[in-house]
Amino acid sequence: MMHLHHEWLGAADALDSLVALGARLRVHAQAALARLSRGEAPVGFVPGPATAHEVVGDGPLARLVRYRGRGPAQRGAVVVVASLINRYYVLDLLPELSVIDKLCGRGFDVYVLDWNAPGADGPERRFDDYIDGAIAGAARQAGGGAPVGVLGYCMGGTLAAMFAARHPGLVRWLTLLGTPIDFHASGRLAEWTRPQWFDADLLVDAYGNMPPWLMQSGFKLLNPVDALSKLMRLHQTAGDEQAIRQFVALESWLEDNRAFPGGVYRDYIRGLYQDNALIRGEFRVGDQPIDLKRLVAPLLNVVALRDHICAPPASRGLMNHVGSDDKRLLEFDTGHIGLTTSRRAHERMWPTVISWMEDRSAT
Amino acid sequence: MRADLPDAGAFQRLFAVWEKSASAMADGASRNARVLELGAAVMRAHLLWARAMQASLEAWTCAYRSTMEAATEAATEAIDQ
């Protein structure tokens, strides 16, 4: 294996951040033009996370961000694990579309892992650095020794499920959103990453870490018509200030990504997408295989029926493999990102999810 | 001032039809073995090129770095004497 370029990877991460800032400005400009063409004033700047928070930890892999719970009920701590490549604030996009704010409003103390860009160490990072290191550390800090609720989204859900199986004593309950577990059932991404088409080793040798632009171009190819459809919708909804703010917030978030740490990416593609080792109980983290039967915490598995990134069967597959007696599959008619950002999900799905969490939390 | 198209409703209907058929075509193409083979070949060529570029850059900076190190060492020695 070649390791040519580690010293450049920090510069690549800085460039990614600049590109994300540029994209945020471009999205604002597009929206402003659409509004002005309707004779309406542009919407204000949408900066990123919507709710007040504080940084309570800063490690090599992630910052730990705390959102304080409000109200009379004390429901305990929730640790949110987002995907390594996306910024967590899709769960705190706008005040009216913030999952995190909803949780705080019901008395949960929310701790979020805001993953750092991987930099020069990325090609050497492994799953255990994240699961036994960052996530376990966050759970211990958030719960002060007591078990915590864990909410995982997308690939963050895969990490959260592995964490719950490896550290059952630290988990009070586990909620997963659009989480791939049975990777061979995950649709076109599984097809595209078959060993005959895709060489993860060559990619990591070439780039060190998986760059966001390359990752995103793969996701965009899943629905190539979408770029034009979005512009059309932008024009159609330009008169609706709330819809445009949502467009700006979501599109800016979609362009704000981290590189995938090369070492984890190699294992993710080979072990999970190509070998489907997690569902077979053969995926090794550290020196131990992950046994999903050791995931015994109460489980709520939320599946988006129109998810094109994690096809529903890839999530449903988990239900028959966990050791939890208290487990529930909740299916909702939306897309992968709609789980956290659609108004319909916020109105109809999240009350059910939060009520499930409340029933299993301290009061 | 509104910049609506002359018959926005008809255009939107037409666009919806195009969107549906273009999505179906793209979906079909993304499952076609020949398209996948071509995509994989393009990706592989790109990665090989990227790796070669990295190697050249690394070799160039190595040479540059060792020249700089030698010059710094010589300068230090000269100052010491």
Coordinates of C-alpha atoms in Angstrom, one line a residue:
Chain A
M1 CA 0.0 0.0 0.0
M2 CA 1.3 3.4 -0.8
H3 CA 1.2 6.3 1.6
L4 CA 2.3 9.2 -0.5
H5 CA 0.6 12.3 0.6
H6 CA -0.4 12.4 4.2
E7 CA 1.2 15.8 4.7
W8 CA -1.1 17.3 2.1
L9 CA -4.3 16.0 3.6
G10 CA -4.6 18.9 6.1
A11 CA -4.5 21.4 3.2
A12 CA -7.1 19.3 1.4
D13 CA -9.4 19.6 4.4
A14 CA -8.9 23.4 4.5
L15 CA -9.8 23.5 0.8
D16 CA -12.9 21.5 1.5
S17 CA -14.0 24.0 4.1
L18 CA -13.4 26.9 1.7
V19 CA -15.4 25.1 -1.0
A20 CA -18.3 24.6 1.4
L21 CA -18.3 28.3 2.3
G22 CA -18.3 29.2 -1.4
A23 CA -21.2 26.8 -2.0
R24 CA -23.1 28.4 0.9
L25 CA -22.7 31.8 -0.7
R26 CA -23.7 30.5 -4.1
V27 CA -26.9 28.9 -2.8
H28 CA -27.8 32.2 -1.0
A29 CA -27.1 34.1 -4.3
Q30 CA -29.3 31.7 -6.3
A31 CA -32.1 32.1 -3.8
A32 CA -31.7 35.8 -3.7
L33 CA -32.0 36.0 -7.5
A34 CA -35.1 33.8 -7.5
R35 CA -36.7 36.1 -4.8
L36 CA -35.7 39.3 -6.6
S37 CA -37.2 38.0 -9.9
R38 CA -40.5 37.8 -8.0
G39 CA -40.0 41.3 -6.6
E40 CA -39.4 39.9 -3.1
A41 CA -36.5 40.7 -0.7
P42 CA -33.9 38.0 -0.4
V43 CA -34.0 35.9 2.8
G44 CA -31.4 36.5 5.5
F45 CA -28.1 34.6 5.9
V46 CA -28.6 31.0 7.2
P47 CA -25.4 30.2 9.1
G48 CA -25.7 26.5 10.0
P49 CA -26.8 25.1 13.4
A50 CA -29.9 27.0 14.4
T51 CA -30.1 26.4 18.2
A52 CA -27.8 27.8 20.9
H53 CA -25.1 25.3 22.0
E54 CA -21.7 25.0 23.7
V55 CA -18.6 23.0 23.0
V56 CA -17.9 20.8 26.0
G57 CA -15.2 18.6 24.6
D58 CA -12.6 18.8 21.9
G59 CA -10.8 15.6 20.9
P60 CA -8.7 14.6 17.9
L61 CA -11.7 13.0 16.2
A62 CA -14.6 15.3 17.1
R63 CA -15.8 18.2 19.1
L64 CA -18.5 17.3 21.7
V65 CA -21.3 19.9 21.5
R66 CA -24.0 20.2 24.1
Y67 CA -27.5 21.5 23.7
R68 CA -29.1 22.0 27.2
G69 CA -32.5 20.4 27.9
R70 CA -35.3 22.8 28.8
G71 CA -38.5 22.4 30.8
P72 CA -39.4 20.7 34.1
A73 CA -38.9 17.1 33.0
Q74 CA -35.3 15.8 33.1
R75 CA -35.1 13.0 30.6
G76 CA -31.3 12.4 30.8
A77 CA -28.7 12.6 28.1
V78 CA -28.9 11.7 24.4
V79 CA -25.8 11.3 22.3
V80 CA -26.3 12.0 18.6
V81 CA -24.0 10.2 16.2
A82 CA -24.1 11.6 12.7
S83 CA -22.4 10.3 9.6
L84 CA -18.6 10.8 9.4
I85 CA -19.0 12.7 6.1
N86 CA -22.0 15.0 6.8
R87 CA -22.2 17.8 9.3
Y88 CA -24.5 17.0 12.2
Y89 CA -26.6 20.1 12.0
V90 CA -29.0 18.6 9.5
L91 CA -30.7 17.7 12.9
D92 CA -30.7 21.4 13.8
L93 CA -31.3 23.0 10.4
L94 CA -33.7 25.8 11.2
P95 CA -35.6 26.7 14.4
E96 CA -38.8 25.3 13.1
L97 CA -37.1 22.2 11.6
S98 CA -34.8 21.2 14.4
V99 CA -34.9 17.7 15.8
I100 CA -32.4 18.7 18.5
D101 CA -34.5 21.6 19.6
K102 CA -37.5 19.4 19.8
L103 CA -35.6 17.0 22.1
C104 CA -34.3 19.8 24.3
G105 CA -37.8 21.1 24.6
R106 CA -38.9 17.8 26.0
G107 CA -36.2 17.8 28.7
F108 CA -33.4 15.8 27.0
D109 CA -29.9 17.0 27.3
V110 CA -28.5 16.6 23.8
Y111 CA -24.8 15.9 23.2
V112 CA -23.6 15.8 19.6
L113 CA -20.4 14.5 18.1
D114 CA -19.3 17.1 15.5
W115 CA -16.7 15.1 13.5
N116 CA -13.5 16.8 12.7
A117 CA -12.0 16.7 9.2
P118 CA -9.7 13.6 9.2
G119 CA -6.5 15.3 8.0
A120 CA -3.2 13.5 7.8
D121 CA -4.2 10.8 10.3
G122 CA -7.3 9.8 8.3
P123 CA -5.7 6.9 6.4
E124 CA -4.7 5.3 9.7
R125 CA -8.0 5.7 11.4
R126 CA -10.1 2.6 12.1
F127 CA -13.6 1.9 13.3
D128 CA -12.4 1.3 16.8
D129 CA -11.0 4.8 17.1
Y130 CA -14.5 6.1 16.6
I131 CA -16.6 3.5 18.4
D132 CA -14.5 2.7 21.4
G133 CA -12.8 6.1 21.4
A134 CA -14.9 9.1 20.4
I135 CA -18.5 7.6 20.9
A136 CA -17.8 5.8 24.1
G137 CA -16.0 8.9 25.5
A138 CA -19.0 11.1 24.6
A139 CA -21.4 8.6 26.2
R140 CA -19.4 8.5 29.4
Q141 CA -19.1 12.3 29.5
A142 CA -22.7 12.9 28.7
G143 CA -24.1 10.3 31.1
G144 CA -21.6 10.8 33.9
G145 CA -21.3 7.0 34.1
A146 CA -25.1 6.3 33.7
P147 CA -26.3 4.9 30.4
V148 CA -27.5 7.4 27.8
G149 CA -29.9 7.4 24.9
V150 CA -28.2 7.2 21.5
L151 CA -29.6 8.6 18.3
G152 CA -27.7 7.5 15.1
Y153 CA -28.4 8.8 11.6
C154 CA -27.3 7.2 8.3
M155 CA -23.8 5.9 8.6
G156 CA -23.8 7.4 12.1
G157 CA -26.5 4.9 12.9
T158 CA -24.3 2.0 11.7
L159 CA -21.6 3.3 14.1
A160 CA -24.2 3.7 16.9
A161 CA -25.5 0.1 16.4
M162 CA -21.9 -1.2 16.6
F163 CA -21.3 0.9 19.7
A164 CA -24.4 -0.4 21.3
A165 CA -23.3 -4.0 20.6
R166 CA -19.8 -3.4 21.9
H167 CA -20.8 -1.3 25.0
P168 CA -24.2 -2.4 26.0
G169 CA -23.8 -1.0 29.5
L170 CA -23.5 2.5 28.2
V171 CA -26.7 2.5 26.2
R172 CA -30.2 3.2 27.7
W173 CA -32.0 3.1 24.3
L174 CA -31.0 3.3 20.7
T175 CA -32.9 5.1 17.9
L176 CA -31.7 4.6 14.3
L177 CA -32.6 6.8 11.3
G178 CA -32.1 5.6 7.8
T179 CA -29.3 3.2 8.9
P180 CA -27.7 0.6 6.6
I181 CA -27.0 -2.7 8.4
D182 CA -27.7 -5.3 5.7
F183 CA -25.5 -3.6 3.1
H184 CA -26.1 -6.1 0.3
A185 CA -29.8 -4.9 0.4
S186 CA -28.9 -1.2 0.1
G187 CA -29.8 -0.8 -3.5
R188 CA -27.7 0.9 -6.1
L189 CA -24.8 1.9 -3.8
A190 CA -24.3 -1.8 -3.1
E191 CA -24.4 -2.5 -6.8
W192 CA -21.9 0.2 -7.6
T193 CA -19.4 -0.8 -4.9
R194 CA -19.2 -4.4 -5.9
P195 CA -15.6 -5.6 -6.0
Q196 CA -15.5 -5.9 -9.8
W197 CA -16.5 -2.2 -10.2
F198 CA -14.9 -0.5 -7.2
D199 CA -11.4 -0.6 -5.7
A200 CA -11.4 1.1 -2.3
D201 CA -7.7 0.4 -1.8
L202 CA -6.8 2.2 -5.0
L203 CA -9.0 5.2 -4.0
V204 CA -7.4 5.5 -0.6
D205 CA -3.9 5.1 -2.1
A206 CA -4.7 7.9 -4.5
Y207 CA -6.4 10.3 -2.2
G208 CA -5.6 9.3 1.4
N209 CA -9.1 10.2 2.5
M210 CA -12.2 10.0 0.4
P211 CA -12.7 13.6 -0.7
P212 CA -16.2 15.1 -0.3
W213 CA -16.5 16.1 -3.9
L214 CA -15.9 12.5 -5.1
M215 CA -18.3 11.1 -2.5
Q216 CA -21.0 13.7 -3.3
S217 CA -20.7 13.1 -7.1
G218 CA -21.6 9.5 -6.4
F219 CA -24.7 10.5 -4.4
K220 CA -25.7 13.0 -7.1
L221 CA -25.4 10.3 -9.7
L222 CA -28.1 8.3 -7.8
N223 CA -30.6 11.0 -9.0
P224 CA -28.9 13.1 -11.8
V225 CA -32.2 14.9 -12.7
D226 CA -32.4 16.3 -9.2
A227 CA -30.1 19.3 -9.8
L228 CA -32.4 20.7 -12.5
S229 CA -35.6 19.8 -10.5
K230 CA -34.3 21.8 -7.5
L231 CA -33.8 24.9 -9.7
M232 CA -37.3 24.5 -11.0
R233 CA -38.7 24.2 -7.5
L234 CA -36.6 27.2 -6.4
H235 CA -38.3 29.3 -9.1
Q236 CA -41.8 27.9 -8.3
T237 CA -41.5 28.6 -4.5
A238 CA -39.6 31.8 -4.7
G239 CA -42.5 33.8 -3.3
D240 CA -42.7 31.6 -0.2
E241 CA -40.1 33.0 2.3
Q242 CA -40.2 30.0 4.6
A243 CA -39.7 27.5 1.7
I244 CA -36.8 29.5 0.4
R245 CA -35.1 29.6 3.8
Q246 CA -35.5 25.9 4.0
F247 CA -34.0 25.5 0.5
V248 CA -31.0 27.7 1.4
A249 CA -30.5 25.8 4.7
L250 CA -30.7 22.4 3.2
E251 CA -28.7 23.0 0.0
S252 CA -26.0 24.7 2.1
W253 CA -25.8 21.8 4.4
L254 CA -25.6 19.4 1.4
E255 CA -22.5 21.1 0.3
D256 CA -20.9 21.2 3.7
N257 CA -19.1 17.8 4.0
R258 CA -16.1 16.3 5.6
A259 CA -13.6 13.9 3.9
F260 CA -14.2 10.2 4.8
P261 CA -11.2 9.0 6.9
G262 CA -9.3 6.8 4.5
G263 CA -8.7 3.9 6.9
V264 CA -12.4 3.7 7.9
Y265 CA -13.5 4.1 4.3
R266 CA -11.4 1.1 3.2
D267 CA -13.0 -1.1 5.9
Y268 CA -16.5 0.4 5.3
I269 CA -16.4 -0.5 1.6
R270 CA -14.6 -3.8 1.8
G271 CA -16.1 -5.1 5.1
L272 CA -19.6 -3.7 4.9
Y273 CA -20.6 -3.0 1.3
Q274 CA -18.6 -5.8 -0.4
D275 CA -18.5 -8.5 2.2
N276 CA -21.7 -7.6 4.1
A277 CA -19.8 -8.8 7.2
L278 CA -21.8 -6.9 9.9
I279 CA -25.1 -8.7 9.4
R280 CA -23.2 -12.0 9.3
G281 CA -21.5 -11.3 12.6
E282 CA -18.0 -11.2 11.0
F283 CA -17.2 -7.5 10.9
R284 CA -14.2 -6.9 13.2
V285 CA -13.7 -3.8 15.1
G286 CA -10.4 -3.8 17.0
D287 CA -9.7 -7.5 17.4
Q288 CA -13.4 -8.6 18.0
P289 CA -16.2 -9.3 15.6
I290 CA -19.4 -7.3 16.2
D291 CA -22.1 -9.5 17.5
L292 CA -25.4 -7.7 17.0
K293 CA -27.1 -10.1 19.5
R294 CA -25.2 -8.1 22.1
L295 CA -27.3 -5.1 21.2
V296 CA -29.8 -5.5 23.9
A297 CA -31.0 -1.9 24.5
P298 CA -34.5 -1.0 23.6
L299 CA -34.4 -0.2 19.8
L300 CA -36.4 2.0 17.6
N301 CA -35.4 1.6 13.9
V302 CA -36.9 4.3 11.7
V303 CA -37.0 3.6 8.0
A304 CA -37.7 6.1 5.2
L305 CA -39.7 4.3 2.5
R306 CA -38.3 6.5 -0.3
D307 CA -34.7 6.3 0.9
H308 CA -32.4 6.0 -2.2
I309 CA -29.2 6.2 -0.1
C310 CA -30.1 3.5 2.4
A311 CA -32.8 1.3 0.7
P312 CA -35.4 0.2 3.3
P313 CA -34.4 -3.5 3.3
A314 CA -30.9 -2.5 4.3
S315 CA -32.3 -1.1 7.6
R316 CA -35.1 -3.6 8.2
G317 CA -32.5 -6.4 8.1
L318 CA -31.3 -5.3 11.6
M319 CA -34.5 -6.3 13.4
N320 CA -34.0 -10.1 13.2
H321 CA -30.4 -9.9 14.3
V322 CA -30.5 -7.8 17.5
G323 CA -30.8 -9.2 21.1
S324 CA -33.3 -6.5 22.2
D325 CA -36.6 -7.7 23.5
D326 CA -38.0 -4.2 23.2
K327 CA -37.7 -3.4 19.5
R328 CA -39.8 -1.5 17.1
L329 CA -39.7 -0.8 13.4
L330 CA -41.2 2.5 12.3
E331 CA -41.6 3.1 8.6
F332 CA -42.4 6.6 7.2
D333 CA -43.1 7.7 3.7
T334 CA -40.3 10.1 3.0
G335 CA -36.7 10.2 1.7
H336 CA -33.4 9.8 3.4
I337 CA -33.0 13.5 4.3
G338 CA -36.7 14.1 4.7
L339 CA -36.5 12.0 7.9
T340 CA -34.9 15.0 9.6
T341 CA -35.8 18.0 7.4
S342 CA -39.3 17.5 6.1
R343 CA -42.2 19.4 7.7
R344 CA -44.4 16.3 7.4
A345 CA -41.8 14.2 9.3
H346 CA -41.6 16.9 12.0
E347 CA -45.4 17.0 12.3
R348 CA -46.3 13.3 12.1
M349 CA -43.2 11.2 12.7
W350 CA -41.1 12.9 15.4
P351 CA -43.9 13.1 18.0
T352 CA -44.0 9.3 17.9
V353 CA -40.3 9.0 18.0
I354 CA -39.9 11.4 20.9
S355 CA -42.7 9.8 22.8
W356 CA -40.9 6.4 22.4
M357 CA -37.7 7.9 23.8
E358 CA -39.5 9.5 26.7
D359 CA -41.1 6.2 27.7
R360 CA -37.7 4.7 28.0
S361 CA -35.9 7.6 29.7
A362 CA -35.4 8.8 33.2
T363 CA -38.0 11.3 34.5
Chain B
M1 CA -42.3 42.5 -11.4
R2 CA -42.8 38.8 -11.9
A3 CA -40.7 36.6 -14.1
D4 CA -43.2 33.8 -14.6
L5 CA -43.2 32.0 -17.9
P6 CA -46.0 32.9 -20.3
D7 CA -47.9 29.6 -19.5
A8 CA -46.3 28.5 -16.3
G9 CA -48.8 25.7 -15.7
A10 CA -48.2 24.0 -19.1
F11 CA -44.4 24.3 -18.7
Q12 CA -44.6 22.8 -15.2
R13 CA -46.6 19.9 -16.5
L14 CA -44.2 19.4 -19.4
F15 CA -41.3 19.6 -16.9
A16 CA -42.9 17.0 -14.7
V17 CA -43.2 14.6 -17.6
W18 CA -39.6 15.2 -18.6
E19 CA -38.4 14.8 -15.0
K20 CA -40.2 11.4 -14.7
S21 CA -38.9 10.0 -18.0
A22 CA -35.4 11.4 -17.5
S23 CA -35.3 9.8 -14.0
A24 CA -36.5 6.5 -15.4
M25 CA -33.8 6.6 -18.1
A26 CA -31.0 7.5 -15.6
D27 CA -32.2 4.7 -13.3
G28 CA -32.1 2.2 -16.2
A29 CA -28.6 3.4 -17.3
S30 CA -27.3 3.1 -13.7
R31 CA -28.2 -0.6 -13.6
N32 CA -26.9 -1.4 -17.1
A33 CA -23.8 -3.7 -16.9
R34 CA -22.1 -1.9 -19.8
V35 CA -22.6 1.5 -18.2
L36 CA -21.3 0.2 -14.9
E37 CA -18.3 -1.3 -16.7
L38 CA -17.6 2.1 -18.4
G39 CA -18.1 4.0 -15.1
A40 CA -15.7 1.6 -13.3
A41 CA -13.1 2.0 -16.1
V42 CA -13.3 5.8 -16.0
M43 CA -13.0 5.8 -12.2
R44 CA -10.0 3.5 -12.3
A45 CA -8.3 5.6 -14.9
H46 CA -8.9 8.7 -12.8
L47 CA -7.6 7.1 -9.6
L48 CA -4.5 5.8 -11.4
W49 CA -3.9 9.3 -12.8
A50 CA -4.5 10.8 -9.3
R51 CA -2.0 8.4 -7.7
A52 CA 0.6 9.1 -10.4
M53 CA 0.1 12.9 -9.8
Q54 CA 0.6 12.4 -6.1
A55 CA 3.7 10.4 -6.6
S56 CA 5.2 13.0 -9.0
L57 CA 4.4 15.8 -6.5
E58 CA 5.9 13.8 -3.7
A59 CA 9.1 13.1 -5.7
W60 CA 9.4 16.8 -6.7
T61 CA 8.9 18.0 -3.1
C62 CA 11.3 15.4 -1.8
A63 CA 14.0 16.7 -4.1
Y64 CA 13.2 20.3 -3.3
R65 CA 13.2 19.5 0.4
S66 CA 16.5 17.7 0.4
T67 CA 18.1 20.6 -1.6
M68 CA 16.7 23.1 1.0
E69 CA 17.9 21.0 3.9
A70 CA 21.4 20.7 2.3
A71 CA 21.5 24.5 1.8
T72 CA 20.4 25.2 5.3
E73 CA 23.0 22.8 6.7
A74 CA 25.8 24.4 4.6
A75 CA 24.6 27.9 5.7
T76 CA 24.6 26.8 9.4
E77 CA 28.1 25.4 9.1
A78 CA 29.4 28.5 7.4
I79 CA 27.9 30.7 10.1
D80 CA 29.4 28.4 12.8
Q81 CA 32.9 28.7 11.2

